[in-house]
mmCIF file of C-alpha atoms in Angstrom:
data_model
loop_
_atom_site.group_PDB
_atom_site.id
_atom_site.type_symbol
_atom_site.label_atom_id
_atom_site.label_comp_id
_atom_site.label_asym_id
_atom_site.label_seq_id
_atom_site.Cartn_x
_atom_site.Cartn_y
_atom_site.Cartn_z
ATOM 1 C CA UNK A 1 167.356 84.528 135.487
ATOM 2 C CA UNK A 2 165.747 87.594 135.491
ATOM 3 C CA UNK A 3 163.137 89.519 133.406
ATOM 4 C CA UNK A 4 165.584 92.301 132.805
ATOM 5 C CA UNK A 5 167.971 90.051 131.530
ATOM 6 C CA UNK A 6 165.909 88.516 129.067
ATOM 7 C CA UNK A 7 164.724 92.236 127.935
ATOM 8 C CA UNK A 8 168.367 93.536 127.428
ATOM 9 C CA UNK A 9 168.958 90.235 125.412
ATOM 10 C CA UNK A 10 166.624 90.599 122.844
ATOM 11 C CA UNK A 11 167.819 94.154 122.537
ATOM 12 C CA UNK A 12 170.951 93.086 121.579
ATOM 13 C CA UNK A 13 169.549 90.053 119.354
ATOM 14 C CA UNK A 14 167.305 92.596 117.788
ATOM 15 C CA UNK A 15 170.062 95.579 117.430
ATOM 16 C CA UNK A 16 172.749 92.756 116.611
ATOM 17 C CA UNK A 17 174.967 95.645 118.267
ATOM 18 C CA UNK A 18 175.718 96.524 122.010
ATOM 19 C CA UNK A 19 175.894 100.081 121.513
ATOM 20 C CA UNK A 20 172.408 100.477 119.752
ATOM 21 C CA UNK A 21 171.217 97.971 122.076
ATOM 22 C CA UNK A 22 172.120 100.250 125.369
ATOM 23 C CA UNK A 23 170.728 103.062 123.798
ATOM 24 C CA UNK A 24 167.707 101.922 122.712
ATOM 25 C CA UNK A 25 167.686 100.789 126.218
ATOM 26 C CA UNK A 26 168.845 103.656 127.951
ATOM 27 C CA UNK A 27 171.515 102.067 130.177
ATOM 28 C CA UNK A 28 175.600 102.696 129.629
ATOM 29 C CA UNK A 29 176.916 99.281 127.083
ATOM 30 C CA UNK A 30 179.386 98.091 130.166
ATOM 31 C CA UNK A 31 176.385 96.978 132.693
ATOM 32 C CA UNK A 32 174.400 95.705 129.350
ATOM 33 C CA UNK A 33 177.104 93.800 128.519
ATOM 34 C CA UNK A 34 177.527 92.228 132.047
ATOM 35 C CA UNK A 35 173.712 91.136 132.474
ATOM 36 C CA UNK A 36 174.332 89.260 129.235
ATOM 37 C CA UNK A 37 177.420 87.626 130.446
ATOM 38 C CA UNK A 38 176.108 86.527 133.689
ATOM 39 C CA UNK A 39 173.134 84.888 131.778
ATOM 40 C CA UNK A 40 175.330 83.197 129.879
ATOM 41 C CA UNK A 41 176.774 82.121 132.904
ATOM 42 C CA UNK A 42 173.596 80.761 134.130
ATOM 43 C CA UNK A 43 172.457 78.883 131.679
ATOM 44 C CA UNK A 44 176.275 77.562 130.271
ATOM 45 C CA UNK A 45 175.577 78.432 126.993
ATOM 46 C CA UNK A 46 177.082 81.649 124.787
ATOM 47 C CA UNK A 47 174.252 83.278 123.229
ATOM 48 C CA UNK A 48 176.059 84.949 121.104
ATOM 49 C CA UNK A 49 178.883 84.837 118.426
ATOM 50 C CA UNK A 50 180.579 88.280 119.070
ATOM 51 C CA UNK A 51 183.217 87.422 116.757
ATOM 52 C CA UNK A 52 181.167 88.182 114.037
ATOM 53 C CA UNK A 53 180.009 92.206 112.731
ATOM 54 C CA UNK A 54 177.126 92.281 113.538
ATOM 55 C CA UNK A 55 177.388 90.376 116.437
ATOM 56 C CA UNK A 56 175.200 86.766 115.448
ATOM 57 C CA UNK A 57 173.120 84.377 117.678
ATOM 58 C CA UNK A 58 174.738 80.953 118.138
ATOM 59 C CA UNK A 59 172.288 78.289 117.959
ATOM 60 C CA UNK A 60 171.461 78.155 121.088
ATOM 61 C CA UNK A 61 170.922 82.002 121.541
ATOM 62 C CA UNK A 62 168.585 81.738 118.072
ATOM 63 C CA UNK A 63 166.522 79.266 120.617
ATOM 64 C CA UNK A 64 166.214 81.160 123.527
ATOM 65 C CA UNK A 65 165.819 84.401 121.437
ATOM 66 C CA UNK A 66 162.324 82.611 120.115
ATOM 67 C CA UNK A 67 161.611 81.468 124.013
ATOM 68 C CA UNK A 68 162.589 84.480 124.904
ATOM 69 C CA UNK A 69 160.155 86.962 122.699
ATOM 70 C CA UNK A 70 157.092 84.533 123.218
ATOM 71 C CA UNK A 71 157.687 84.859 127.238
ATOM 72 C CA UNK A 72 157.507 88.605 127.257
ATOM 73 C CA UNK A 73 154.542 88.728 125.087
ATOM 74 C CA UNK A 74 152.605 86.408 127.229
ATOM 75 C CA UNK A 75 153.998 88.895 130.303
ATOM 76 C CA UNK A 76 152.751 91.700 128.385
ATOM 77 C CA UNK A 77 149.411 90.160 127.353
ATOM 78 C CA UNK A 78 149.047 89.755 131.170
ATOM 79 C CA UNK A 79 149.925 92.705 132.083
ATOM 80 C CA UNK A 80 147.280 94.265 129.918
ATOM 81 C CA UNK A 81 144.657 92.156 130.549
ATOM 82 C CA UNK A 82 145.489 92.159 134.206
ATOM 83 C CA UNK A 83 144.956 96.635 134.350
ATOM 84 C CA UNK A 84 141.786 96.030 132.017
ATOM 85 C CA UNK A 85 140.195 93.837 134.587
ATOM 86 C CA UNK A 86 141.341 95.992 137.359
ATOM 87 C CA UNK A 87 139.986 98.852 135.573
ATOM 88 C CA UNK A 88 136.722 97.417 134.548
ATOM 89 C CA UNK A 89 137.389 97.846 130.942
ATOM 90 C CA UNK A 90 136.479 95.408 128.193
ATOM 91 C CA UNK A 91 138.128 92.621 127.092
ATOM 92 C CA UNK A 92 139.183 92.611 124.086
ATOM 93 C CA UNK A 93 139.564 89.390 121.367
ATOM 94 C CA UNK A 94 141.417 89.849 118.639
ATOM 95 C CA UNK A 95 140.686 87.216 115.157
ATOM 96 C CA UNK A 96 143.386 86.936 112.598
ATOM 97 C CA UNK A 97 142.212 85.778 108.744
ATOM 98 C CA UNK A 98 142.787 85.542 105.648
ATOM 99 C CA UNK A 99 141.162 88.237 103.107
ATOM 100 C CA UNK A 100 139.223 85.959 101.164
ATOM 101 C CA UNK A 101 137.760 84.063 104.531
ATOM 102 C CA UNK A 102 135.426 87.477 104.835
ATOM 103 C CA UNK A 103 133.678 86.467 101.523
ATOM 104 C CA UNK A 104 132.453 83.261 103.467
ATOM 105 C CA UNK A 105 131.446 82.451 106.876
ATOM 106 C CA UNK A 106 133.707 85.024 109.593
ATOM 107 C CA UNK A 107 131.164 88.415 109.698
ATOM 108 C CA UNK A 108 128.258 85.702 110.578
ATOM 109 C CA UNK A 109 130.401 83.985 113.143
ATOM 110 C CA UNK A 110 131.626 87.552 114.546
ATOM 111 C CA UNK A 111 128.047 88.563 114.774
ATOM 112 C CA UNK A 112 126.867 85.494 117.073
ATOM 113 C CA UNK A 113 129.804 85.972 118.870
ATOM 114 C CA UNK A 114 128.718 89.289 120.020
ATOM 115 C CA UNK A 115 125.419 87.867 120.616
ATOM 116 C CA UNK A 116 126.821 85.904 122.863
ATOM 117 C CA UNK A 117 129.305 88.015 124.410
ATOM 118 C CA UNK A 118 128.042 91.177 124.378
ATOM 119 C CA UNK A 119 130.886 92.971 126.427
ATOM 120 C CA UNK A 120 133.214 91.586 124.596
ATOM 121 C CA UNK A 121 135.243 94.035 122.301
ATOM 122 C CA UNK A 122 135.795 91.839 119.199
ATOM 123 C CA UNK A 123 138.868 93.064 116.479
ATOM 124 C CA UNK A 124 139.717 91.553 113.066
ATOM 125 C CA UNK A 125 142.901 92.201 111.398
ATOM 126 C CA UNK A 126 143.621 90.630 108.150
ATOM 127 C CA UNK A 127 146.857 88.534 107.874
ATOM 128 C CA UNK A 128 148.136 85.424 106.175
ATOM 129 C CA UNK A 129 148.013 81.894 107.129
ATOM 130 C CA UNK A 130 151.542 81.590 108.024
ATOM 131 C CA UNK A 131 151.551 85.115 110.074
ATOM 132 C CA UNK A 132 149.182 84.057 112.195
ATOM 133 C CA UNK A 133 151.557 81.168 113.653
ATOM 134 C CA UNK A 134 153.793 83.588 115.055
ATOM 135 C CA UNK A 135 150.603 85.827 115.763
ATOM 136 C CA UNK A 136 148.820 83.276 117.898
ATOM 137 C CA UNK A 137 152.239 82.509 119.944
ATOM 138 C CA UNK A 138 153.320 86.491 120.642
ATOM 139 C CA UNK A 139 149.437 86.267 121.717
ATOM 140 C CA UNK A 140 149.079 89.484 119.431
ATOM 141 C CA UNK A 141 145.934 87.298 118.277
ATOM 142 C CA UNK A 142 143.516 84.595 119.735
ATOM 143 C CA UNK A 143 142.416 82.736 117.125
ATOM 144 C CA UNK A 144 142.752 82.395 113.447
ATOM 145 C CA UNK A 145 141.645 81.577 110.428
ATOM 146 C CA UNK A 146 143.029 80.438 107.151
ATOM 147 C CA UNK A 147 144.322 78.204 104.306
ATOM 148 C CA UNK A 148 147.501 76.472 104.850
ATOM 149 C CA UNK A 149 148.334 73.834 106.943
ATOM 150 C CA UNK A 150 151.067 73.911 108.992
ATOM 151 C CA UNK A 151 152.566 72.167 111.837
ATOM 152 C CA UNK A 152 153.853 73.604 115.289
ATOM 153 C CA UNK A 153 153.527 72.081 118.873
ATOM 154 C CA UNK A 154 151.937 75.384 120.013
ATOM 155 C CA UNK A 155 148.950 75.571 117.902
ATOM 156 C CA UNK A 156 145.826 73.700 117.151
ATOM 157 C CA UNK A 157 144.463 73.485 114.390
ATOM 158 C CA UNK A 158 140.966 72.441 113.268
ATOM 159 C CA UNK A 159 139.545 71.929 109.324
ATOM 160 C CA UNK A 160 136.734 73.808 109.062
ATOM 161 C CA UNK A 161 135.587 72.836 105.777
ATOM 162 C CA UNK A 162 137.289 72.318 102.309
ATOM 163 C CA UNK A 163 135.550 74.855 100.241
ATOM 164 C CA UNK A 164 135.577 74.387 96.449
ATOM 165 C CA UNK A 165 137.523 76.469 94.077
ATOM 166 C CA UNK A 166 136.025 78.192 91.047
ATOM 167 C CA UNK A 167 137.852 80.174 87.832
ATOM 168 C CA UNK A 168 137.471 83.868 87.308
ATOM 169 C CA UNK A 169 137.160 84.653 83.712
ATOM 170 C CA UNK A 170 136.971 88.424 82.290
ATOM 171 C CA UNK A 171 133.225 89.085 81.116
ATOM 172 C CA UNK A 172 133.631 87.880 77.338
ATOM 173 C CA UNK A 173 136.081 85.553 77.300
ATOM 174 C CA UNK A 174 135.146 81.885 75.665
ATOM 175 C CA UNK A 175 135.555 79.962 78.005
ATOM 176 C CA UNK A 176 133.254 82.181 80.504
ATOM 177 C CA UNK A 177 130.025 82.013 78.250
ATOM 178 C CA UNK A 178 129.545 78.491 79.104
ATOM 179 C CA UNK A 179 127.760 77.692 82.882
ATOM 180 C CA UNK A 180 129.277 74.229 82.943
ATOM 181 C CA UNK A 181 132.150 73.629 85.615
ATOM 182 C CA UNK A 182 134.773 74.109 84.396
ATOM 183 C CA UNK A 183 137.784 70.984 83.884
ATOM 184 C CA UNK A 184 141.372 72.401 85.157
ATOM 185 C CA UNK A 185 142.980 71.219 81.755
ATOM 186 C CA UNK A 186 141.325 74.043 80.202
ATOM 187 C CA UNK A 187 143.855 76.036 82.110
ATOM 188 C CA UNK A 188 146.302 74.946 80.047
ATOM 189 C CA UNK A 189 148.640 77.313 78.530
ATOM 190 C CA UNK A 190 146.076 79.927 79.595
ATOM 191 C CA UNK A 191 147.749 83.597 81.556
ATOM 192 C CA UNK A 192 146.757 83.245 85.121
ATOM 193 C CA UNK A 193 147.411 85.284 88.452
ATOM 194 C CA UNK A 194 147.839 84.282 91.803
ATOM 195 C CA UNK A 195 147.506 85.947 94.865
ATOM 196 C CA UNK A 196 149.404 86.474 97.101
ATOM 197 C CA UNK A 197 152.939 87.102 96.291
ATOM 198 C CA UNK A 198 154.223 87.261 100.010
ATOM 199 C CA UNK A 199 154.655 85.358 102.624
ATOM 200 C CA UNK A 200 154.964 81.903 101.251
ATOM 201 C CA UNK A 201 154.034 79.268 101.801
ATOM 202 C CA UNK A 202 150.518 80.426 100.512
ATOM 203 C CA UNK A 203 147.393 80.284 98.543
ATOM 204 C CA UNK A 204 149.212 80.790 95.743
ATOM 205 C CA UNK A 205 151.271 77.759 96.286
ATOM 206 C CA UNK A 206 148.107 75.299 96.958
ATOM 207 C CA UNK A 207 147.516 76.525 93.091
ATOM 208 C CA UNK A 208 150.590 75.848 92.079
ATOM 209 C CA UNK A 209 150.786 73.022 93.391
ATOM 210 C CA UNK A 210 147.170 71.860 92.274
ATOM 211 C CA UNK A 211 148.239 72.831 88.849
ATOM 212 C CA UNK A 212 151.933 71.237 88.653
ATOM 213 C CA UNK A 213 149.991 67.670 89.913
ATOM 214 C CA UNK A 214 147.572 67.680 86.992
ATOM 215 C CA UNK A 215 150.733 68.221 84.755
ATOM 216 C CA UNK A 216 148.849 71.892 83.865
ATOM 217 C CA UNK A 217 151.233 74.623 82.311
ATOM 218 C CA UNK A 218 149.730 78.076 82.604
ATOM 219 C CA UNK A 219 150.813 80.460 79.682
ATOM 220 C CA UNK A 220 151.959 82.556 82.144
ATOM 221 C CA UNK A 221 151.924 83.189 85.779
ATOM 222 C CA UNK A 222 152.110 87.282 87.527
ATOM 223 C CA UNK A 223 152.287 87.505 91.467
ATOM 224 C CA UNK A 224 150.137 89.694 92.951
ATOM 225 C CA UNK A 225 149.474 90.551 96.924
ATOM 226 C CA UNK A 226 145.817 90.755 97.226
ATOM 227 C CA UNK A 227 142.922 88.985 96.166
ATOM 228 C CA UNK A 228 141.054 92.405 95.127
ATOM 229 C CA UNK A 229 143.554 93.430 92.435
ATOM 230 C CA UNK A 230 144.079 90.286 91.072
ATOM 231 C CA UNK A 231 140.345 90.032 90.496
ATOM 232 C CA UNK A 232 140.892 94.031 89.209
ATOM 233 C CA UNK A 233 143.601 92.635 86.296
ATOM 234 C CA UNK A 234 141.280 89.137 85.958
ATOM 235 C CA UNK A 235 138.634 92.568 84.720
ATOM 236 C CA UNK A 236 140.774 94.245 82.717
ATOM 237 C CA UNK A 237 140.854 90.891 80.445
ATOM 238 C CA UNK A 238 144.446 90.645 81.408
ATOM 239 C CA UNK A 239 144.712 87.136 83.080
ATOM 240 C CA UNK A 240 142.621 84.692 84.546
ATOM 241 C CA UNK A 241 142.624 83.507 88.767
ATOM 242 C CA UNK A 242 141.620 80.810 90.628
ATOM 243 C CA UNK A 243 139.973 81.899 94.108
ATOM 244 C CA UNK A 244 137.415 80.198 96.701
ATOM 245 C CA UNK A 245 134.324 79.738 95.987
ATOM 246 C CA UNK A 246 132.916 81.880 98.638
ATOM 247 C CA UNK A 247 134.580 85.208 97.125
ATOM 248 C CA UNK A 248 132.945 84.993 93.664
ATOM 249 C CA UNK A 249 130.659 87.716 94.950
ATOM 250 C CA UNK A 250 133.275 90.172 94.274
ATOM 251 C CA UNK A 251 132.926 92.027 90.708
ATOM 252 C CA UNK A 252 129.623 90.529 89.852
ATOM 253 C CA UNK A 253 129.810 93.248 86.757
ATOM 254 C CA UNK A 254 132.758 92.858 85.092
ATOM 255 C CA UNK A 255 134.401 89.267 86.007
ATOM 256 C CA UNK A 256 133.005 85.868 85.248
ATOM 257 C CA UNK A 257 132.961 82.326 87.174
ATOM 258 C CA UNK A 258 133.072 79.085 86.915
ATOM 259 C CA UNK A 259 133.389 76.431 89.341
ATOM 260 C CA UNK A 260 136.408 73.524 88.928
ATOM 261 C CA UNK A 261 134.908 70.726 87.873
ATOM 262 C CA UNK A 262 136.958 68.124 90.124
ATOM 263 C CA UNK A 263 135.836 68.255 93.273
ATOM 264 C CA UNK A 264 139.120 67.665 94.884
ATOM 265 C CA UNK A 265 139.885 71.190 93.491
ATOM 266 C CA UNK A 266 139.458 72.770 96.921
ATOM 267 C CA UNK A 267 140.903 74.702 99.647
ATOM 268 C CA UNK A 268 140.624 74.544 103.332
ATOM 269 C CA UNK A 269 139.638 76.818 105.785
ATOM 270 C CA UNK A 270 141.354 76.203 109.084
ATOM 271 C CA UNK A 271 140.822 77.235 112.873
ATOM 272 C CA UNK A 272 144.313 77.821 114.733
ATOM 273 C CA UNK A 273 144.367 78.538 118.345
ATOM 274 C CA UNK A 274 146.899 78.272 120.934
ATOM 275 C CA UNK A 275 147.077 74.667 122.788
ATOM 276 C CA UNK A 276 146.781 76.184 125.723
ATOM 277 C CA UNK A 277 143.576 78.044 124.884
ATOM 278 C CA UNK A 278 141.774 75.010 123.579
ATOM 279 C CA UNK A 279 139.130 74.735 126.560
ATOM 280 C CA UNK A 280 136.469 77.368 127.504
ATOM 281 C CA UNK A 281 135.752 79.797 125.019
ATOM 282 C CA UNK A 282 137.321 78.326 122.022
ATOM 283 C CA UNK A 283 134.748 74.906 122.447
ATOM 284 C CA UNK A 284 131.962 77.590 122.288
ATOM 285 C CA UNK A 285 133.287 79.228 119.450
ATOM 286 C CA UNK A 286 132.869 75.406 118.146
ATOM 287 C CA UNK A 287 129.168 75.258 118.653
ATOM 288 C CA UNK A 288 128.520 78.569 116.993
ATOM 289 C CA UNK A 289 130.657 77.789 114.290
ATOM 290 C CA UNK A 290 127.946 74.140 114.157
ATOM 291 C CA UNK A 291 124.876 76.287 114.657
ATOM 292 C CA UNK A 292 126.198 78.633 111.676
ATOM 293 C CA UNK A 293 126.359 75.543 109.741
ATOM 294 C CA UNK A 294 123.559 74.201 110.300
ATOM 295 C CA UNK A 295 121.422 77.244 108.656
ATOM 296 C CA UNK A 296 123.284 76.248 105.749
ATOM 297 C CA UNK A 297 124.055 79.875 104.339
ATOM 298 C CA UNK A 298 124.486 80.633 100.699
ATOM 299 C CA UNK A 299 128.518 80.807 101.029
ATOM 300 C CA UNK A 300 128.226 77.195 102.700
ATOM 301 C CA UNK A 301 126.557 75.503 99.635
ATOM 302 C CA UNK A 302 130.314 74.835 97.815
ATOM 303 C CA UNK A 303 131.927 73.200 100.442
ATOM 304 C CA UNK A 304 132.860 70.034 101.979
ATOM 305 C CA UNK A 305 131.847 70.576 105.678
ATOM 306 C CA UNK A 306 134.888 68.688 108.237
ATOM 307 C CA UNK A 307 133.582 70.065 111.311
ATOM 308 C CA UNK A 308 132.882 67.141 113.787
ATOM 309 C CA UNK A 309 129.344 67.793 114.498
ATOM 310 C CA UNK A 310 128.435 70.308 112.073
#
């Protein structure tokens, strides 16, 4: 089996056509399509269904296609890495999260990291929970964080904390005048909007969900993709949202909050990071993540810490 081979494949399981496929490979279709037949050969599998149009993986092609991607990304990854190294350049470390995970403890834990490793070039790129998965395993990031568990052989995954949820109310409205937590039956029958729409599984289904279990029946309910605009229609005295309690700093002006009053009411904040990655740097990341913690920041004070250690 060769690299090429498993290059012109997922051209074709990408293109779902041979013709686009050679082009977009620059090679004539009749060799393309013999690679593809002698892997098929090899392994004593078809890969795929060319009775349909478009041509279709079989099952066993929709495996290997998955293999398949992950392998050339980690080639890739070394590849770059490798020619950074050789060219004394930085290396670079690149954190996935979720938006609201910004509010709370991720700028403090960047900064010590760069204390720490000061040549180290350190990039955050905002994505959901359930991108990062796939993230992690194209090695496109090297660590993550956020808020929905999930279960795949590849990653870890470590609790941070369970960090308490709070209600944002529009400045005037009457159930925002009162400092008390707030009890999630007086959501009942109330307009509320979650965040976000897409992908799901999400935040917005831990709500849901939170909601559905207490028998709770929102007036209404209004998808949105970002935790900034529903917090901008939660203003406009549209709608009310439930967020973490770490991101109530947003919109002190104009938007009003009150914390749930059962403290099961939470949401956690989870490390992922590849199996294979779990020594080394990630165990350090650990003890800064403890140390951080321990100085018991403001953002810190409305949550359950999980952390062994911390």
């Amino acid at each position: 089996m060769e690299l090429r081979q498993l290059r012109y494949f997922l051209a074709v399981a990408r293109e779902r056509n041979f013709s686009r496929a050679a082009e977009n490979l620059h090679i004539a279709q009749p060799p393309l399509s013999r690679q593809i037949q002698q892997l098929e050969d090899e392994l004593g599998v078809l890969l795929i269904d060319r009775s349909s149009r478009p041509l279709d993986l079989t099952e066993a092609g929709r495996f290997f296609y998955e293999q398949s991607g992950q392998i050339m990304a980690r080639i890739e990854h070394m590849r770059e890495q490798t020619r950074k190294i050789g060219l004394s350049k930085r290396e670079r470390y690149v954190i996935g999260c979720v938006g609201s995970t910004l509010y709370g403890g991720i700028p403090d834990l960047v900064r010590r990291m760069h204390m720490r490793w000061p040549d180290l070039d350190i990039e955050i790129r905002e994505m959901m929970s359930t991108e990062q998965v796939t993230a992690l395993k194209e090695r496109r990031i090297d660590l993550g964080f956020g808020r929905v568990r999930f279960n795949d052989r590849e990653v870890e995954r470590l609790t941070l904390r369970e960090e308490r949820l709070v209600v944002a109310f529009p400045k005037g409205h009457p159930k925002s005048l009162s400092a008390d937590p707030i009890a999630l039956s007086e959501l009942e029958g109330e307009p509320l909007i979650i965040y976000p729409s897409a992908p799901r599984p999400s935040f917005a289904d831990e709500i849901l969900n939170m909601l559905s279990e207490q028998g709770i029946s929102p007036g209404s309910v209004e998808e949105v993709r970002e935790i900034q605009t529903a917090l901008g229609i939660v203003a406009a005295g549209m709608s009310l949202c439930v967020i973490p309690a770490a991101s109530q700093r947003q919109r002190p002006d104009d938007v009003c909050y009150r914390t749930i009053k059962d403290e099961n009411a939470t949401s956690p904040i989870i490390m992922s990071f590849r199996r294979d990655d779990a020594k080394g740097r990630i165990e350090e990341i650990k003890q800064l993540i403890r140390e951080m913690y321990a100085d018991n920041p403001p953002w810190l004070q409305l949550s359950n810490v999980q952390l062994d250690g911390a």
